[in-house]
């Protein structure tokens, strides 16, 4: 029992010891885990602190990056905004006042009024829209508002072409003083002032203007004048800008005035009517820019939210005055022309001229093209305008518009300018530009002293009229349209003959003027049906008066075109041309009646670059068989080497009727005047006059043309020079004559005359032709015996194939050679007179009269009794 207790105690003690050991072990393990947990906690806390620091650094770095990016973005946006502001208001619309100048360009530009202050110390131009955009209402500080109004007015004037803006000023408080700096514009009609009681009438007139634009200009086809201008390239109406300066008491407006003002604020901008209001109390609708004027950056623009605006100072008074005067001068001078391209069709050479010729001459007041027609009615045109009013430019524009629409198969031009100058020369090939207008068949320039060329043109047109009339009879038709339908393979273009300064042709009471009038009347009366149209132009009243007194002729010219200040071309009661601005014309297709007036703005067709582009384009399209036009220049001396007749001469062993060329005829065709030296009495040539150069030119041409027809040895040439002044011309002739030619001087010419007189008196003709080319025959020594030898040669030589081509230094000296007064002159069958008056030529001219001839430099009168009814004027050929 006791053992059991002891044992139990031991067991208990052993159990307790074991439990204690286990507890100690558990405690030690717990302590270890605690230490590990504390260590982990410390590590986590340290890591968390490290992460917190890193995140803070990253946060700070990112925030700095964001701040930098934000700053850069704001700077970029500010720069872009500034660039956009400058682009939106270029030149006069946005330049600062120092150095400011008008720069008409884009009327759609916005206008600078100051600087928009950005929150981050940046600024951009503060702009407001006006023309074609809306209206502007200025409120707030009166002085600042005055500066804003003056600046806007000056900028808008500087951004549009002079004359395209009409200003109206209403200033009842200062009685116009608020716009005094712009007063110079009133003299040119750009600025109109309205009195204190005129607001209602002004608003009524503007509302009526808007109504008219909607009904007649836009006509439902376009939403605004700006859209119309973009579509057509033309602005039909000037802008209307009304500046309404009140005293700030809007309740003083009547109900009607308020209603009209509201209508304009809603609908005016689309029709080019704009309002600039200051001191007029209105509730602005959408589209009205409101400026709350204040100094020192406290201003606001409705289009810029709540951003402050630093308004610009007003423009200097001297700048306003000078600019207004300059614009007034430009307006008084008239608007500039539009470009030639505005007359050109979308597709060139696509129209038929069978029924007539129609083309725009320019645009009318509403912007629509004004078309001019030549047909059976109206058939012909008169153009008049003083020097400097654009007559030549108008003719260019008309020619260009027609040439672009009708091909050379449909239209042919014959152009003649009687005034000194070469205005039509551009249509023919030249030294610098080989192109020509394919429709032009003839160009005559510098013909103020060559009325014969105008007569030659009328004769040519008369012959063409007869040819067409004969063709119409064969086909049993009455007009060109029917003829073309019946003869589609024929060449029947409409012909337009333009004669500038035509009165020169009709000047005087001589036979030439009489024949010219008869031909004009016939062409004007009958040409309409055969497609021949005349356009006569003159720069002063004398040109038109040349036709007055010839009602049958004037009545045919029912199309009248009057340039500024043209007189007597329209009806006596029609003063429309007196107030025309530059580059404008009155087109009237009813003989000048007032109700037929159409005002047209003529493009700038004289610009060489634009015209050259058109002409080259058409020239490259010309048909291959088309030849260059004939160019007659009255100031140019023709060359024998350029003569087609001379080029056609070929040498032969036998020439039954040798041709002597003398000079160029004043004719439509570039032909040479000629005399044929047949084996018949009188077939000699005399050149009469004292002008050595011209006499030598005629004899040299005659000799060279004869030499070109004979083979070597087939003809005999003998040249005698009896005047030392002709020696150089004779020496220049040597290379062009056969080497067997004989050359004689005063000491040896007697032998030549003895030999030729003997052969002339012989019973049989010479074995070959013998041509005696004698310079200054009257200077031959030998007296009476020499004269007798010459008479024998002249009278009997041609039948023996001996011909004299001689120069006598006066008509009386030739008469002495022939035997004196009372002697026969038929030994001289052909003659060329230089500085010899017509009365001196009576003995050598058929009938009892004398030719009408007044000597002119480098012109000669040619007569051949075997072919001519009357003498012809020729131009001697110059040195080749």
Coordinates of C-alpha atoms in Angstrom, one line a residue, residues 277-730:
X277 CA -23.3 98.9 -83.3
X278 CA -22.1 101.0 -80.4
X279 CA -24.5 102.6 -77.9
X280 CA -27.5 100.9 -79.5
X281 CA -29.4 98.9 -76.9
X282 CA -30.4 95.6 -78.4
X283 CA -30.6 92.0 -77.4
X284 CA -28.2 90.4 -79.8
X285 CA -29.2 87.1 -81.3
X286 CA -26.8 84.3 -82.1
X287 CA -24.2 85.3 -84.7
X288 CA -23.6 88.8 -83.2
X289 CA -20.2 89.2 -81.6
X290 CA -20.4 91.3 -78.4
X291 CA -17.4 93.3 -77.2
X292 CA -17.6 94.6 -73.6
X293 CA -15.0 97.3 -73.9
X294 CA -12.9 98.2 -70.9
X295 CA -9.3 99.3 -70.3
X296 CA -6.5 97.4 -68.7
X297 CA -7.3 93.8 -69.7
X298 CA -10.8 93.9 -68.3
X299 CA -12.6 93.7 -71.7
X300 CA -14.5 90.6 -72.8
X301 CA -15.5 89.0 -76.1
X302 CA -18.6 86.9 -76.3
X303 CA -16.8 84.4 -78.5
X304 CA -14.0 83.9 -76.0
X305 CA -16.0 83.0 -72.9
X306 CA -14.8 84.6 -69.7
X307 CA -11.2 85.1 -70.7
X308 CA -10.0 88.7 -70.3
X309 CA -9.0 90.7 -73.3
X310 CA -6.5 93.6 -73.5
X311 CA -7.9 95.8 -76.2
X312 CA -5.6 97.5 -78.7
X313 CA -5.2 101.2 -78.8
X314 CA -7.1 102.9 -81.5
X315 CA -5.3 103.5 -84.9
X316 CA -3.4 106.7 -85.2
X317 CA -5.5 109.5 -86.6
X318 CA -2.9 110.2 -89.4
X319 CA -3.0 106.6 -90.5
X320 CA -6.8 106.7 -90.7
X321 CA -6.8 109.9 -92.7
X322 CA -4.1 108.8 -95.1
X323 CA -5.6 105.3 -95.7
X324 CA -9.0 106.9 -96.3
X325 CA -7.6 109.3 -98.9
X326 CA -5.7 106.5 -100.6
X327 CA -8.8 104.3 -100.8
X328 CA -10.9 107.2 -102.0
X329 CA -8.4 107.8 -104.8
X330 CA -8.4 104.2 -105.8
X331 CA -12.2 104.1 -105.9
X332 CA -12.3 107.3 -107.9
X333 CA -9.9 105.6 -110.4
X334 CA -12.4 102.7 -110.8
X335 CA -12.2 99.0 -110.0
X336 CA -9.5 96.9 -111.5
X337 CA -10.5 94.4 -114.2
X338 CA -11.0 90.7 -113.6
X339 CA -8.9 88.1 -115.4
X340 CA -9.3 87.0 -119.0
X341 CA -9.9 83.5 -117.8
X342 CA -13.4 84.5 -116.6
X343 CA -14.4 84.7 -120.3
X344 CA -13.1 81.3 -121.3
X345 CA -15.5 78.3 -121.7
X346 CA -15.1 74.9 -119.9
X347 CA -14.5 73.2 -123.3
X348 CA -12.8 75.1 -126.1
X349 CA -13.8 75.0 -129.8
X350 CA -17.0 73.2 -129.0
X351 CA -19.6 75.6 -130.5
X352 CA -21.0 76.1 -133.9
X353 CA -21.2 79.5 -135.7
X354 CA -23.9 78.4 -138.1
X355 CA -26.6 80.7 -136.5
X356 CA -24.2 83.3 -135.2
X357 CA -21.3 84.1 -132.8
X358 CA -22.0 84.5 -129.1
X359 CA -19.5 85.1 -126.3
X360 CA -19.4 86.9 -123.0
X361 CA -17.6 90.2 -122.9
X362 CA -17.5 90.4 -119.1
X363 CA -19.7 90.3 -116.1
X364 CA -22.7 92.6 -115.3
X365 CA -23.5 94.4 -112.1
X366 CA -25.1 91.2 -110.6
X367 CA -22.1 89.1 -111.5
X368 CA -23.8 87.2 -114.4
X369 CA -21.9 87.1 -117.7
X370 CA -23.0 89.7 -120.4
X371 CA -23.1 87.9 -123.7
X372 CA -22.6 89.7 -127.0
X373 CA -23.9 88.2 -130.3
X374 CA -23.1 88.8 -133.9
X375 CA -25.7 87.2 -136.2
X376 CA -28.4 88.3 -138.7
X377 CA -29.4 90.7 -135.9
X378 CA -27.3 92.5 -134.7
X379 CA -25.0 92.0 -137.6
X380 CA -22.3 94.6 -137.1
X381 CA -20.8 96.6 -134.2
X382 CA -19.5 100.1 -133.5
X383 CA -17.0 100.5 -130.6
X384 CA -16.1 104.0 -129.3
X385 CA -14.0 105.3 -126.4
X386 CA -11.4 108.0 -125.9
X387 CA -7.8 107.1 -125.6
X388 CA -7.0 105.3 -122.3
X389 CA -10.5 104.0 -121.7
X390 CA -9.7 100.4 -122.7
X391 CA -10.8 100.1 -126.3
X392 CA -8.0 97.8 -127.3
X393 CA -8.4 95.7 -124.2
X394 CA -12.1 95.3 -125.0
X395 CA -11.3 94.1 -128.5
X396 CA -8.8 91.7 -127.1
X397 CA -11.4 90.3 -124.7
X398 CA -14.0 89.9 -127.4
X399 CA -11.5 88.2 -129.7
X400 CA -10.3 85.9 -127.0
X401 CA -13.8 84.9 -125.9
X402 CA -14.8 84.1 -129.5
X403 CA -11.6 82.3 -130.4
X404 CA -11.9 80.0 -127.3
X405 CA -15.4 79.0 -128.3
X406 CA -15.2 78.6 -132.1
X407 CA -12.6 76.7 -134.0
X408 CA -10.8 78.2 -137.1
X409 CA -13.3 76.2 -139.2
X410 CA -16.1 78.2 -137.6
X411 CA -14.5 81.7 -137.4
X412 CA -12.0 83.8 -139.2
X413 CA -10.6 87.2 -138.1
X414 CA -9.3 90.0 -140.3
X415 CA -7.8 92.7 -138.1
X416 CA -6.7 96.2 -139.2
X417 CA -5.4 99.0 -137.0
X418 CA -5.2 102.4 -138.6
X419 CA -3.5 104.1 -135.6
X420 CA 0.2 104.1 -135.1
X421 CA 1.1 101.0 -133.1
X422 CA 1.1 97.2 -133.2
X423 CA -1.8 96.3 -131.0
X424 CA -2.9 93.5 -133.3
X425 CA 0.7 92.2 -134.1
X426 CA 0.5 89.7 -131.2
X427 CA -2.0 87.7 -133.2
X428 CA 0.6 87.0 -135.9
X429 CA 4.0 85.2 -135.6
X430 CA 6.9 87.4 -134.6
X431 CA 10.6 87.1 -134.0
X432 CA 10.3 86.3 -130.3
X433 CA 7.1 84.3 -130.4
X434 CA 6.4 82.1 -133.5
X435 CA 2.8 81.4 -132.4
X436 CA -0.3 83.0 -133.8
X437 CA -4.0 83.0 -133.2
X438 CA -5.2 80.2 -135.5
X439 CA -8.4 82.1 -136.4
X440 CA -6.6 85.2 -137.7
X441 CA -6.1 85.3 -141.5
X442 CA -4.9 88.9 -141.8
X443 CA -3.3 91.5 -139.5
X444 CA -2.6 95.0 -140.6
X445 CA -0.7 97.3 -138.2
X446 CA 0.8 100.8 -138.6
X447 CA -1.4 101.5 -141.6
X448 CA -2.3 105.1 -140.6
X449 CA -0.7 106.3 -143.9
X450 CA -1.7 103.4 -146.0
X451 CA -5.4 103.8 -146.5
X452 CA -5.1 101.7 -149.6
X453 CA -4.6 98.6 -147.4
X454 CA -8.0 99.3 -145.8
X455 CA -9.6 99.6 -149.2
X456 CA -7.9 96.3 -150.3
X457 CA -9.4 94.6 -147.3
X458 CA -12.9 95.9 -148.2
X459 CA -12.4 94.7 -151.8
X460 CA -11.3 91.3 -150.6
X461 CA -14.4 91.0 -148.3
X462 CA -16.6 92.2 -151.2
X463 CA -15.2 89.4 -153.4
X464 CA -15.8 86.9 -150.6
X465 CA -19.3 88.2 -150.2
X466 CA -20.0 87.6 -153.9
X467 CA -18.5 84.1 -153.7
X468 CA -20.8 83.2 -150.9
X469 CA -23.8 84.8 -152.6
X470 CA -23.1 82.8 -155.7
X471 CA -22.8 79.6 -153.7
X472 CA -26.1 80.4 -151.9
X473 CA -27.8 80.9 -155.3
X474 CA -26.5 77.5 -156.5
X475 CA -27.9 75.8 -153.4
X476 CA -31.1 77.9 -153.5
X477 CA -30.6 79.2 -149.9
X478 CA -30.7 82.7 -148.4
X479 CA -28.3 82.7 -145.5
X480 CA -25.1 81.2 -144.1
X481 CA -26.9 78.7 -141.8
X482 CA -28.9 77.3 -144.7
X483 CA -25.8 77.2 -147.0
X484 CA -23.8 75.3 -144.3
X485 CA -26.6 72.8 -144.0
X486 CA -26.8 72.3 -147.8
X487 CA -23.1 72.2 -148.3
X488 CA -21.6 70.6 -145.2
X489 CA -18.3 69.9 -146.9
X490 CA -17.8 73.5 -147.9
X491 CA -15.5 75.9 -145.9
X492 CA -17.9 78.6 -144.7
X493 CA -16.6 80.1 -141.4
X494 CA -18.1 83.3 -140.2
X495 CA -15.8 86.3 -140.8
X496 CA -15.3 89.1 -138.3
X497 CA -13.4 92.1 -139.7
X498 CA -12.2 94.5 -137.0
X499 CA -11.1 97.9 -138.2
X500 CA -9.7 100.1 -135.5
X501 CA -9.7 103.9 -136.1
X502 CA -11.7 103.3 -139.2
X503 CA -12.3 107.0 -139.8
X504 CA -8.9 107.3 -141.3
X505 CA -10.1 105.2 -144.2
X506 CA -13.1 107.5 -144.8
X507 CA -11.1 110.7 -144.4
X508 CA -11.0 113.1 -147.3
X509 CA -13.2 113.4 -150.3
X510 CA -11.1 111.5 -152.7
X511 CA -12.0 108.5 -154.9
X512 CA -10.5 106.1 -152.3
X513 CA -12.9 107.3 -149.6
X514 CA -15.8 107.1 -152.0
X515 CA -15.1 103.6 -153.0
X516 CA -14.5 102.6 -149.3
X517 CA -18.0 104.0 -148.3
X518 CA -19.6 102.1 -151.2
X519 CA -18.0 98.9 -150.2
X520 CA -18.8 99.4 -146.5
X521 CA -22.4 100.0 -147.3
X522 CA -22.7 96.9 -149.5
X523 CA -20.9 94.7 -146.9
X524 CA -23.0 96.1 -144.0
X525 CA -26.2 95.6 -145.9
X526 CA -25.6 92.2 -147.5
X527 CA -22.9 90.7 -145.3
X528 CA -25.2 89.7 -142.5
X529 CA -26.8 87.0 -144.5
X530 CA -23.5 85.6 -145.6
X531 CA -21.8 85.5 -142.2
X532 CA -19.5 88.6 -142.8
X533 CA -19.6 90.9 -139.8
X534 CA -17.9 94.3 -139.4
X535 CA -16.6 95.7 -136.2
X536 CA -15.6 99.4 -136.5
X537 CA -13.8 101.1 -133.6
X538 CA -12.8 104.7 -133.0
X539 CA -11.3 106.5 -130.0
X540 CA -12.8 109.9 -130.6
X541 CA -16.0 111.5 -131.8
X542 CA -14.5 112.2 -135.3
X543 CA -14.6 108.4 -135.9
X544 CA -18.3 108.2 -135.3
X545 CA -19.0 111.5 -137.1
X546 CA -17.4 110.0 -140.2
X547 CA -20.5 107.8 -140.5
X548 CA -23.1 110.4 -139.7
X549 CA -24.8 111.6 -142.8
X550 CA -24.8 108.0 -144.2
X551 CA -27.9 106.7 -142.5
X552 CA -28.0 103.6 -144.7
X553 CA -24.6 102.6 -143.4
X554 CA -25.1 103.6 -139.8
X555 CA -28.4 101.8 -139.5
X556 CA -26.7 98.4 -140.1
X557 CA -24.5 98.8 -137.0
X558 CA -27.2 98.1 -134.4
X559 CA -24.7 96.7 -131.8
X560 CA -23.1 99.7 -130.1
X561 CA -20.4 99.4 -127.4
X562 CA -19.5 102.6 -125.5
X563 CA -16.5 102.9 -123.2
X564 CA -16.3 105.6 -120.5
X565 CA -17.0 109.1 -121.9
X566 CA -17.7 107.9 -125.4
X567 CA -19.8 110.4 -127.4
X568 CA -22.4 110.1 -130.1
X569 CA -22.2 106.3 -130.3
X570 CA -25.4 105.8 -128.3
X571 CA -28.7 107.6 -128.8
X572 CA -28.6 111.3 -128.2
X573 CA -30.8 110.8 -125.1
X574 CA -28.6 108.0 -123.7
X575 CA -25.9 109.4 -121.4
X576 CA -24.9 106.0 -119.9
X577 CA -21.3 106.2 -121.0
X578 CA -20.6 109.5 -119.3
X579 CA -20.5 108.1 -115.7
X580 CA -18.9 104.7 -116.4
X581 CA -15.9 103.7 -114.3
X582 CA -12.7 102.3 -115.8
X583 CA -12.7 98.8 -117.3
X584 CA -16.5 99.1 -117.9
X585 CA -18.5 99.5 -121.1
X586 CA -22.2 99.9 -122.1
X587 CA -23.3 97.2 -124.5
X588 CA -26.4 98.1 -126.5
X589 CA -27.8 95.9 -129.2
X590 CA -30.6 98.2 -130.2
X591 CA -28.8 101.1 -131.9
X592 CA -28.1 102.9 -128.6
X593 CA -31.7 103.1 -127.2
X594 CA -31.7 103.7 -123.4
X595 CA -33.7 100.6 -122.5
X596 CA -31.2 98.3 -124.2
X597 CA -28.2 99.3 -122.1
X598 CA -26.2 96.6 -120.4
X599 CA -23.2 97.6 -118.3
X600 CA -20.3 95.1 -118.4
X601 CA -17.0 95.0 -116.6
X602 CA -14.4 94.0 -119.1
X603 CA -11.5 91.6 -118.1
X604 CA -7.9 92.5 -118.3
X605 CA -7.3 90.8 -121.7
X606 CA -4.2 92.8 -122.6
X607 CA -2.0 91.0 -120.1
X608 CA 0.7 89.3 -122.3
X609 CA 1.2 86.3 -120.0
X610 CA -2.5 85.4 -119.8
X611 CA -3.1 86.1 -123.4
X612 CA 0.0 84.2 -124.4
X613 CA -1.1 81.1 -122.5
X614 CA -4.5 81.1 -124.3
X615 CA -2.9 81.7 -127.8
X616 CA -0.3 79.0 -127.3
X617 CA -2.9 76.6 -126.2
X618 CA -5.1 77.3 -129.3
X619 CA -2.1 77.4 -131.6
X620 CA -1.0 73.9 -130.6
X621 CA -4.5 72.7 -131.5
X622 CA -4.4 74.3 -135.0
X623 CA -5.2 72.1 -138.0
X624 CA -2.0 71.0 -139.8
X625 CA -3.0 72.6 -143.1
X626 CA -3.6 76.0 -141.6
X627 CA -1.0 78.6 -142.7
X628 CA 0.2 81.6 -140.7
X629 CA -1.8 84.9 -141.2
X630 CA -0.7 87.6 -143.5
X631 CA 1.0 90.4 -141.5
X632 CA 1.1 93.8 -143.1
X633 CA 3.2 96.3 -141.1
X634 CA 3.2 99.8 -142.6
X635 CA 6.4 100.6 -140.8
X636 CA 8.3 97.5 -142.0
X637 CA 10.1 97.4 -145.3
X638 CA 9.4 94.2 -147.2
X639 CA 12.3 92.0 -148.5
X640 CA 12.5 90.6 -152.0
X641 CA 13.9 87.3 -150.5
X642 CA 10.6 86.9 -148.7
X643 CA 8.4 87.4 -151.7
X644 CA 6.5 84.2 -152.8
X645 CA 6.4 85.5 -156.4
X646 CA 10.2 85.9 -156.4
X647 CA 10.7 82.4 -154.9
X648 CA 8.5 81.0 -157.7
X649 CA 10.8 82.3 -160.5
X650 CA 12.9 79.6 -162.1
X651 CA 15.6 80.0 -164.8
X652 CA 14.7 78.9 -168.3
X653 CA 16.4 79.1 -171.7
X654 CA 13.5 80.9 -173.4
X655 CA 11.1 83.2 -171.6
X656 CA 8.3 84.5 -173.9
X657 CA 7.1 87.2 -171.5
X658 CA 9.7 88.0 -168.8
X659 CA 8.2 89.4 -165.6
X660 CA 9.6 92.4 -163.8
X661 CA 8.9 92.5 -160.1
X662 CA 8.9 96.0 -158.6
X663 CA 7.8 96.0 -155.0
X664 CA 5.0 94.7 -152.7
X665 CA 1.5 95.7 -153.4
X666 CA -0.6 97.1 -150.6
X667 CA -3.1 94.2 -150.7
X668 CA -4.6 91.4 -148.6
X669 CA -2.4 88.9 -150.4
X670 CA 1.4 89.3 -150.1
X671 CA 1.9 89.7 -153.9
X672 CA 4.5 91.5 -155.9
X673 CA 3.7 94.4 -158.2
X674 CA 4.8 93.4 -161.7
X675 CA 5.2 94.5 -165.3
X676 CA 5.5 92.0 -168.2
X677 CA 8.1 92.9 -170.9
X678 CA 6.5 91.3 -173.9
X679 CA 7.8 91.8 -177.4
X680 CA 5.5 94.7 -178.0
X681 CA 5.8 98.5 -178.3
X682 CA 6.2 100.5 -175.1
X683 CA 7.4 97.6 -173.0
X684 CA 9.9 99.7 -171.1
X685 CA 9.9 100.7 -167.4
X686 CA 10.6 104.2 -166.1
X687 CA 11.4 105.0 -162.4
X688 CA 10.7 108.6 -161.7
X689 CA 11.9 110.7 -158.7
X690 CA 14.9 112.0 -156.8
X691 CA 15.0 109.5 -153.9
X692 CA 18.1 107.5 -154.7
X693 CA 17.6 104.7 -152.3
X694 CA 14.1 103.9 -153.4
X695 CA 14.9 104.3 -157.1
X696 CA 17.8 101.9 -156.7
X697 CA 15.6 99.5 -154.8
X698 CA 13.0 99.4 -157.6
X699 CA 15.6 98.9 -160.3
X700 CA 17.6 96.4 -158.3
X701 CA 14.4 94.4 -157.7
X702 CA 13.5 94.5 -161.4
X703 CA 17.0 93.4 -162.4
X704 CA 17.2 90.6 -159.9
X705 CA 13.8 89.2 -160.9
X706 CA 14.7 89.2 -164.6
X707 CA 18.0 87.5 -163.9
X708 CA 16.2 84.8 -161.9
X709 CA 14.2 83.8 -165.0
X710 CA 17.1 83.1 -167.4
X711 CA 19.7 80.5 -167.6
X712 CA 23.3 81.5 -168.0
X713 CA 23.7 83.2 -171.4
X714 CA 20.0 83.2 -172.2
X715 CA 19.7 86.9 -171.8
X716 CA 22.0 89.9 -172.0
X717 CA 22.2 92.4 -169.1
X718 CA 23.8 95.8 -169.4
X719 CA 24.0 98.1 -166.3
X720 CA 24.9 101.8 -166.5
X721 CA 25.5 103.9 -163.4
X722 CA 25.4 107.6 -164.2
X723 CA 25.0 108.9 -160.7
X724 CA 27.7 108.4 -158.1
X725 CA 25.1 108.2 -155.3
X726 CA 23.8 105.0 -156.9
X727 CA 27.3 103.3 -157.1
X728 CA 26.9 101.3 -153.9
X729 CA 23.5 99.9 -155.0
X730 CA 24.9 99.0 -158.4

